[in-house]
Coordinates of C-alpha atoms in Angstrom, one line a residue:
M1 CA -105.0 -69.8 38.9
R2 CA -106.1 -66.9 36.6
P3 CA -103.2 -65.6 34.6
S4 CA -101.9 -62.0 35.2
I5 CA -103.2 -60.6 31.9
S6 CA -105.2 -57.6 30.9
V7 CA -107.2 -57.2 27.7
V8 CA -107.2 -53.6 26.4
V9 CA -109.8 -52.5 23.9
P10 CA -109.4 -49.1 22.2
A11 CA -112.8 -47.7 21.2
Y12 CA -114.0 -45.0 19.0
N13 CA -117.6 -44.7 17.5
G14 CA -117.9 -48.5 17.8
Q15 CA -121.4 -48.8 19.2
H16 CA -122.4 -51.3 16.5
L17 CA -119.2 -53.3 16.6
I18 CA -117.8 -53.5 20.1
V19 CA -120.2 -55.9 21.9
Q20 CA -119.0 -58.7 19.7
A21 CA -115.4 -57.9 20.7
L22 CA -116.3 -57.7 24.4
E23 CA -118.3 -61.0 24.2
S24 CA -115.2 -62.7 22.7
V25 CA -113.3 -61.8 25.9
A26 CA -116.2 -63.0 28.1
L27 CA -116.2 -66.4 26.3
Q28 CA -112.5 -67.1 26.8
T29 CA -111.7 -70.6 28.2
C30 CA -109.2 -68.9 30.5
S31 CA -110.4 -65.5 31.7
P32 CA -108.2 -62.4 32.0
R33 CA -107.8 -60.6 35.3
S34 CA -109.1 -57.4 33.8
L35 CA -110.7 -55.9 30.7
L36 CA -110.1 -52.2 30.0
V37 CA -112.1 -50.4 27.4
V38 CA -110.6 -47.0 26.6
D39 CA -112.9 -44.6 24.7
D40 CA -111.3 -42.0 22.4
C41 CA -114.1 -39.4 22.8
S42 CA -116.7 -41.2 20.8
T43 CA -119.5 -39.1 19.4
D44 CA -121.9 -42.0 19.4
A45 CA -123.2 -44.3 22.2
T46 CA -120.0 -46.4 22.5
V47 CA -119.5 -45.6 26.2
E48 CA -123.1 -46.2 27.1
V49 CA -123.1 -49.6 25.2
C50 CA -120.0 -50.7 27.1
E51 CA -121.4 -49.6 30.4
S52 CA -124.6 -51.4 29.7
W53 CA -122.7 -54.6 28.7
K54 CA -120.6 -54.3 31.9
R55 CA -123.7 -54.0 34.0
D56 CA -125.7 -56.8 32.4
R57 CA -123.1 -59.4 31.5
Q58 CA -121.9 -60.1 35.0
V59 CA -118.5 -61.5 34.1
S60 CA -116.0 -62.9 36.6
F61 CA -113.2 -60.5 35.9
D62 CA -112.8 -56.8 36.5
V63 CA -114.1 -54.5 33.7
Q64 CA -113.3 -50.8 33.5
V65 CA -114.6 -48.3 30.9
L66 CA -112.1 -45.4 30.7
R67 CA -112.3 -42.2 28.7
L68 CA -109.7 -39.9 27.2
S69 CA -110.1 -36.2 27.8
E70 CA -109.7 -35.4 24.1
N71 CA -109.7 -37.3 20.8
S72 CA -106.3 -38.6 19.8
G73 CA -106.9 -39.5 16.2
N74 CA -105.7 -43.1 16.3
P75 CA -105.9 -46.2 18.6
V76 CA -102.4 -45.7 20.1
A77 CA -103.3 -43.2 22.9
P78 CA -106.2 -45.4 24.1
I79 CA -103.9 -48.5 24.1
N80 CA -101.2 -46.8 26.1
R81 CA -103.8 -45.4 28.5
G82 CA -105.2 -48.9 29.1
I83 CA -101.8 -50.5 29.6
T84 CA -100.9 -47.7 32.0
A85 CA -104.0 -48.4 34.0
S86 CA -103.2 -52.2 34.2
D87 CA -100.9 -53.8 36.8
D88 CA -100.9 -57.2 35.1
E89 CA -97.7 -58.9 33.8
F90 CA -99.1 -59.5 30.3
I91 CA -101.2 -57.4 27.8
A92 CA -103.4 -58.4 25.0
V93 CA -105.0 -55.7 22.7
L94 CA -108.3 -56.3 21.0
E95 CA -109.6 -53.7 18.5
Q96 CA -113.3 -52.9 18.7
D97 CA -114.1 -54.5 15.3
D98 CA -112.2 -57.8 15.9
A99 CA -112.8 -60.8 18.1
F100 CA -110.6 -63.3 20.0
H101 CA -111.1 -67.0 19.4
P102 CA -112.2 -68.7 22.6
S103 CA -108.9 -70.4 23.4
K104 CA -106.6 -67.4 22.7
L105 CA -105.6 -66.5 26.2
E106 CA -105.3 -70.1 27.4
L107 CA -103.0 -71.1 24.6
T108 CA -100.8 -68.0 24.6
M109 CA -100.4 -68.2 28.3
A110 CA -99.4 -71.8 28.0
V111 CA -96.5 -70.9 25.6
F112 CA -95.3 -68.1 28.0
R113 CA -95.2 -70.6 30.9
E114 CA -93.2 -73.1 28.8
F115 CA -90.8 -70.3 27.6
P116 CA -90.5 -67.7 30.4
D117 CA -87.8 -65.8 28.4
L118 CA -90.2 -64.6 25.8
A119 CA -90.8 -60.9 25.6
F120 CA -93.8 -61.3 23.3
L121 CA -95.8 -63.8 21.4
S122 CA -97.6 -63.4 18.1
H123 CA -100.1 -65.7 16.4
S124 CA -102.1 -66.2 13.3
G125 CA -105.5 -64.7 12.6
T126 CA -108.3 -64.9 10.1
S127 CA -110.4 -62.3 8.2
D128 CA -114.0 -62.5 7.2
A129 CA -112.7 -61.6 3.7
D130 CA -110.2 -64.5 3.8
E131 CA -110.5 -67.6 6.0
N132 CA -106.9 -68.7 5.5
A133 CA -105.1 -65.7 6.9
A134 CA -105.7 -62.2 8.2
S135 CA -103.4 -60.5 5.6
I136 CA -101.1 -61.2 2.6
S137 CA -98.1 -60.6 4.8
Q138 CA -99.2 -63.3 7.2
R139 CA -99.6 -65.8 4.3
N140 CA -96.1 -65.0 3.1
F141 CA -94.8 -65.4 6.6
H142 CA -96.3 -68.8 6.9
R143 CA -94.7 -69.9 3.7
D144 CA -91.3 -68.7 4.6
R145 CA -88.7 -71.5 4.7
E146 CA -86.7 -69.9 7.5
V147 CA -89.8 -69.7 9.7
K148 CA -90.7 -73.3 9.0
R149 CA -87.2 -74.4 9.9
T150 CA -87.7 -73.2 13.5
M151 CA -91.2 -74.7 13.9
T152 CA -91.8 -77.0 16.8
D153 CA -94.7 -79.4 16.9
T154 CA -95.8 -80.1 20.5
G155 CA -99.5 -80.3 19.7
L156 CA -99.5 -76.6 19.1
E157 CA -97.3 -75.6 16.1
F158 CA -95.1 -72.6 16.8
A159 CA -91.8 -71.1 15.9
K160 CA -89.5 -69.6 18.5
L161 CA -87.5 -66.6 17.2
S162 CA -84.4 -64.8 18.5
C163 CA -84.3 -61.0 18.5
N164 CA -82.6 -60.9 15.2
D165 CA -84.8 -63.6 13.6
A166 CA -87.9 -61.7 14.7
A167 CA -86.5 -58.4 13.4
L168 CA -85.7 -60.0 10.0
M169 CA -89.2 -61.6 9.8
G170 CA -90.7 -58.2 10.5
L171 CA -88.6 -56.5 7.9
R172 CA -89.3 -59.3 5.4
H173 CA -93.0 -59.7 5.9
S174 CA -94.1 -56.5 7.5
M175 CA -96.9 -56.9 10.1
Y176 CA -97.1 -60.7 10.1
P177 CA -99.4 -60.8 13.1
A178 CA -101.7 -58.5 11.1
G179 CA -102.4 -56.1 13.8
F180 CA -102.4 -55.5 17.6
P181 CA -104.8 -58.4 18.3
G182 CA -102.2 -60.8 16.9
I183 CA -99.7 -59.9 19.7
V184 CA -99.5 -60.7 23.4
F185 CA -96.6 -59.0 25.2
R186 CA -95.1 -58.4 28.6
R187 CA -95.9 -55.0 30.1
S188 CA -92.2 -54.7 30.9
A189 CA -91.4 -55.1 27.1
W190 CA -93.9 -52.4 26.3
L191 CA -92.0 -50.1 28.7
Q192 CA -88.6 -51.2 27.3
A193 CA -89.8 -50.6 23.7
G194 CA -90.8 -47.0 24.6
K195 CA -94.6 -47.8 24.7
C196 CA -96.7 -47.6 21.5
E197 CA -95.7 -44.7 19.2
D198 CA -98.4 -42.5 17.6
H199 CA -96.2 -41.1 14.8
Y200 CA -98.2 -42.8 12.1
K201 CA -101.8 -43.0 10.8
I202 CA -101.7 -46.7 9.9
V203 CA -98.5 -48.6 10.8
N204 CA -98.3 -47.9 14.6
D205 CA -98.7 -51.6 15.2
F206 CA -95.8 -52.5 12.8
S207 CA -93.6 -49.9 14.5
F208 CA -94.4 -51.5 17.9
L209 CA -93.7 -55.0 16.6
L210 CA -90.2 -54.0 15.3
R211 CA -89.3 -52.3 18.6
L212 CA -90.6 -55.4 20.5
T213 CA -88.1 -57.6 18.6
R214 CA -85.2 -55.8 20.5
C215 CA -86.7 -56.6 23.9
G216 CA -86.1 -60.4 23.9
A217 CA -87.0 -63.7 22.2
S218 CA -90.4 -64.3 20.8
A219 CA -92.6 -67.0 19.5
H220 CA -95.3 -67.2 16.7
V221 CA -98.2 -69.7 17.1
F222 CA -99.4 -71.0 13.7
R223 CA -103.0 -71.2 14.9
P224 CA -105.6 -68.5 14.2
L225 CA -106.5 -67.0 17.6
Y226 CA -108.4 -63.9 16.4
S227 CA -110.6 -62.8 13.5
R228 CA -110.7 -59.5 11.7
R229 CA -113.8 -57.9 10.4
S230 CA -113.4 -56.1 7.1
H231 CA -115.5 -53.0 6.5
A232 CA -115.4 -49.7 4.6
T233 CA -113.9 -47.7 7.5
N234 CA -110.8 -49.9 7.9
L235 CA -107.7 -47.6 7.9
S236 CA -105.7 -50.3 6.1
H237 CA -107.7 -49.5 2.9
S238 CA -105.4 -46.5 2.5
S239 CA -102.8 -49.0 1.2
G240 CA -100.6 -46.4 -0.5
L241 CA -100.1 -44.5 2.7
A242 CA -99.5 -47.7 4.6
Y243 CA -96.6 -48.6 2.3
V244 CA -95.0 -45.2 2.6
E245 CA -95.4 -45.2 6.4
S246 CA -93.8 -48.7 6.5
L247 CA -90.7 -47.5 4.7
V248 CA -90.4 -44.5 7.1
C249 CA -91.0 -46.8 10.1
I250 CA -88.2 -49.2 8.9
R251 CA -85.7 -46.4 8.3
K252 CA -86.4 -45.0 11.8
F253 CA -86.0 -48.5 13.3
L254 CA -82.7 -49.1 11.6
V255 CA -81.4 -45.6 12.6
K256 CA -82.0 -46.5 16.2
H257 CA -80.8 -50.1 15.9
P258 CA -78.1 -50.1 13.1
E259 CA -76.8 -53.5 14.3
V260 CA -79.8 -55.0 12.6
M261 CA -78.4 -54.0 9.2
S262 CA -75.7 -56.7 9.6
V263 CA -78.2 -59.5 10.2
P264 CA -78.0 -61.9 7.2
G265 CA -80.9 -61.3 4.8
V266 CA -81.9 -57.8 6.0
R267 CA -80.6 -56.1 2.8
E268 CA -82.6 -58.4 0.7
A269 CA -85.7 -58.0 3.0
I270 CA -85.5 -54.2 2.6
G271 CA -85.2 -54.6 -1.2
W272 CA -88.4 -56.6 -1.2
R273 CA -90.2 -54.1 1.0
V274 CA -89.4 -51.3 -1.5
T275 CA -90.3 -53.5 -4.4
E276 CA -93.7 -54.4 -2.8
A277 CA -94.3 -50.7 -2.2
A278 CA -93.4 -50.0 -5.9
W279 CA -95.9 -52.6 -7.0
N280 CA -98.6 -50.9 -4.9
M281 CA -97.9 -47.6 -6.5
A282 CA -98.0 -49.3 -9.9
A283 CA -101.4 -50.7 -9.0
F284 CA -102.8 -47.1 -8.9
G285 CA -101.2 -46.2 -12.2
F286 CA -98.1 -44.5 -11.0
L287 CA -95.8 -46.5 -13.2
S288 CA -92.9 -44.0 -13.4
Q289 CA -92.7 -43.8 -9.6
S290 CA -92.8 -47.6 -9.4
K291 CA -90.0 -47.9 -12.0
A292 CA -87.8 -45.4 -10.1
M293 CA -88.2 -47.4 -6.9
I294 CA -87.3 -50.7 -8.4
K295 CA -84.3 -49.2 -10.3
D296 CA -83.1 -48.0 -6.9
V297 CA -83.4 -51.6 -5.5
I298 CA -81.4 -52.9 -8.5
A299 CA -78.7 -50.2 -8.0
T300 CA -78.4 -51.1 -4.3
N301 CA -78.8 -54.8 -4.3
G302 CA -77.7 -55.7 -7.8
W303 CA -79.4 -56.9 -11.0
T304 CA -81.1 -60.2 -11.0
W305 CA -83.6 -61.9 -13.3
S306 CA -86.1 -61.8 -10.4
R307 CA -85.7 -58.0 -10.0
Q308 CA -86.0 -57.5 -13.7
S309 CA -89.3 -59.5 -13.7
H310 CA -90.5 -57.2 -10.8
Q311 CA -89.8 -54.2 -13.1
T312 CA -91.6 -55.8 -16.0
L313 CA -94.6 -57.2 -14.2
R314 CA -95.5 -53.9 -12.6
W315 CA -97.6 -53.2 -15.7
L316 CA -100.0 -55.9 -14.6
M317 CA -100.6 -54.4 -11.2
P318 CA -103.6 -52.1 -12.2
A319 CA -105.5 -55.2 -13.2
Y320 CA -104.6 -56.9 -9.9
R321 CA -105.9 -53.9 -8.1
K322 CA -109.3 -54.2 -9.8
L323 CA -109.5 -57.9 -8.7
R324 CA -108.1 -57.8 -5.2
M325 CA -107.8 -54.1 -4.0
R326 CA -111.1 -52.6 -4.9
R327 CA -111.4 -50.6 -1.7
A328 CA -107.7 -49.5 -1.6
V329 CA -106.9 -45.8 -2.2
S330 CA -103.8 -43.8 -3.0
N331 CA -102.8 -40.6 -4.8
Q332 CA -99.8 -39.0 -6.6
S333 CA -98.6 -37.2 -3.5
I334 CA -98.3 -40.5 -1.8
A335 CA -96.6 -42.1 -4.8
D336 CA -94.0 -39.3 -5.0
N337 CA -93.4 -39.6 -1.3
A338 CA -92.9 -43.3 -1.7
V339 CA -90.0 -42.7 -4.1
E340 CA -88.4 -40.3 -1.7
Q341 CA -88.8 -42.6 1.3
S342 CA -87.5 -45.7 -0.5
K343 CA -84.5 -43.8 -1.7
R344 CA -83.7 -42.6 1.8
L345 CA -84.1 -46.1 3.1
L346 CA -81.9 -47.8 0.5
Q347 CA -79.2 -45.1 0.9
M348 CA -78.6 -46.3 4.4
F349 CA -77.0 -49.4 3.1
E350 CA -74.6 -47.3 1.0
M351 CA -73.6 -45.1 4.0
G352 CA -73.1 -48.0 6.4
P353 CA -74.2 -48.1 10.1
P354 CA -71.5 -45.7 11.5
S355 CA -72.6 -42.9 9.3
I356 CA -76.4 -43.3 9.5
A357 CA -77.1 -41.4 12.7
N358 CA -75.0 -38.4 11.6
A359 CA -76.6 -38.3 8.2
E360 CA -80.1 -38.3 9.8
Q361 CA -79.4 -35.5 12.2
G362 CA -80.5 -32.1 10.9
S363 CA -82.0 -33.6 7.7
A364 CA -85.3 -32.3 6.4
D365 CA -87.6 -35.1 7.7
T366 CA -91.2 -35.2 6.5
D367 CA -92.1 -38.3 8.6
H368 CA -94.7 -36.6 10.8
S369 CA -96.4 -34.8 7.9
L370 CA -97.5 -38.2 6.7
R371 CA -100.4 -37.9 9.0
D372 CA -101.8 -34.9 7.2
R373 CA -101.2 -36.2 3.6
P374 CA -104.5 -36.8 1.7

């Protein structure tokens, strides 16, 4: 029996990329019930290419090509529109420049059948720039001892995570599925999480992942089931902005779910998130901002030799950028904002959960202006 799953493909000016994505759905060993392409007012021939593929490919599942009435500026509105149009139990999102591996739907649906309590499932991916993992955060996640402790080997290695374990892993390793194509989720969990938010330019997928962790247990499959295509227009190349948005996203998540702050390891995970953002700022030469951020981590979490080494080694980050971050961009406005957002995030641990919500109300919040920052 065909599983009750829809594949949603948000599209914008993807006429040269999207056919490969659609073909990867057609070649699945277990077909979805429906494929929904949602165009975000493309100015090229994306819609015509999709309609032509739909007409000529003759697949066994339903294919719809939908269009938004106006451009939304990011993939979230098309994703929400596609999920709204679906009546299936499960949702998989495929971005127009990525591709599913042939067994993705078959293997993920098998895990859901074995563990019917799962709200969502994540899995590994690869990138054409790195065959081992789709992102640095994913590689760090795979090396994590706590993750390996929960791994089960039943012919398909995976880790089952409780709500708190998944939240901790998200805070510790950021977007470990490395994007929307690395997640399959219940439509009911999408509704419970408040759908996908569009507050950010880059980290909407990370925001959704964190909120999914409060909807039930999850599992992570340690097998690459999709591939990312790296190209000059990837939003993730704005790495400085991505780190700032991640700090904002984490703070907003903890304000809404202050109970997460008492999960063992969360304070240390937040300290590492700020340190990682500080290293990114140092990579672009903003050494004073980087120093201020790491000093705040030490003031909040205590001095250790490790944190001292983080402070010292930030001087090497500009060289690292030249080797590994050639396309990445940032600027001083972003670096200054990173200092501000990291300070606000770390101060939450000094205030304590009961005081957080009150302190946030009425404060001057620049979160939404992140979209418009250069």
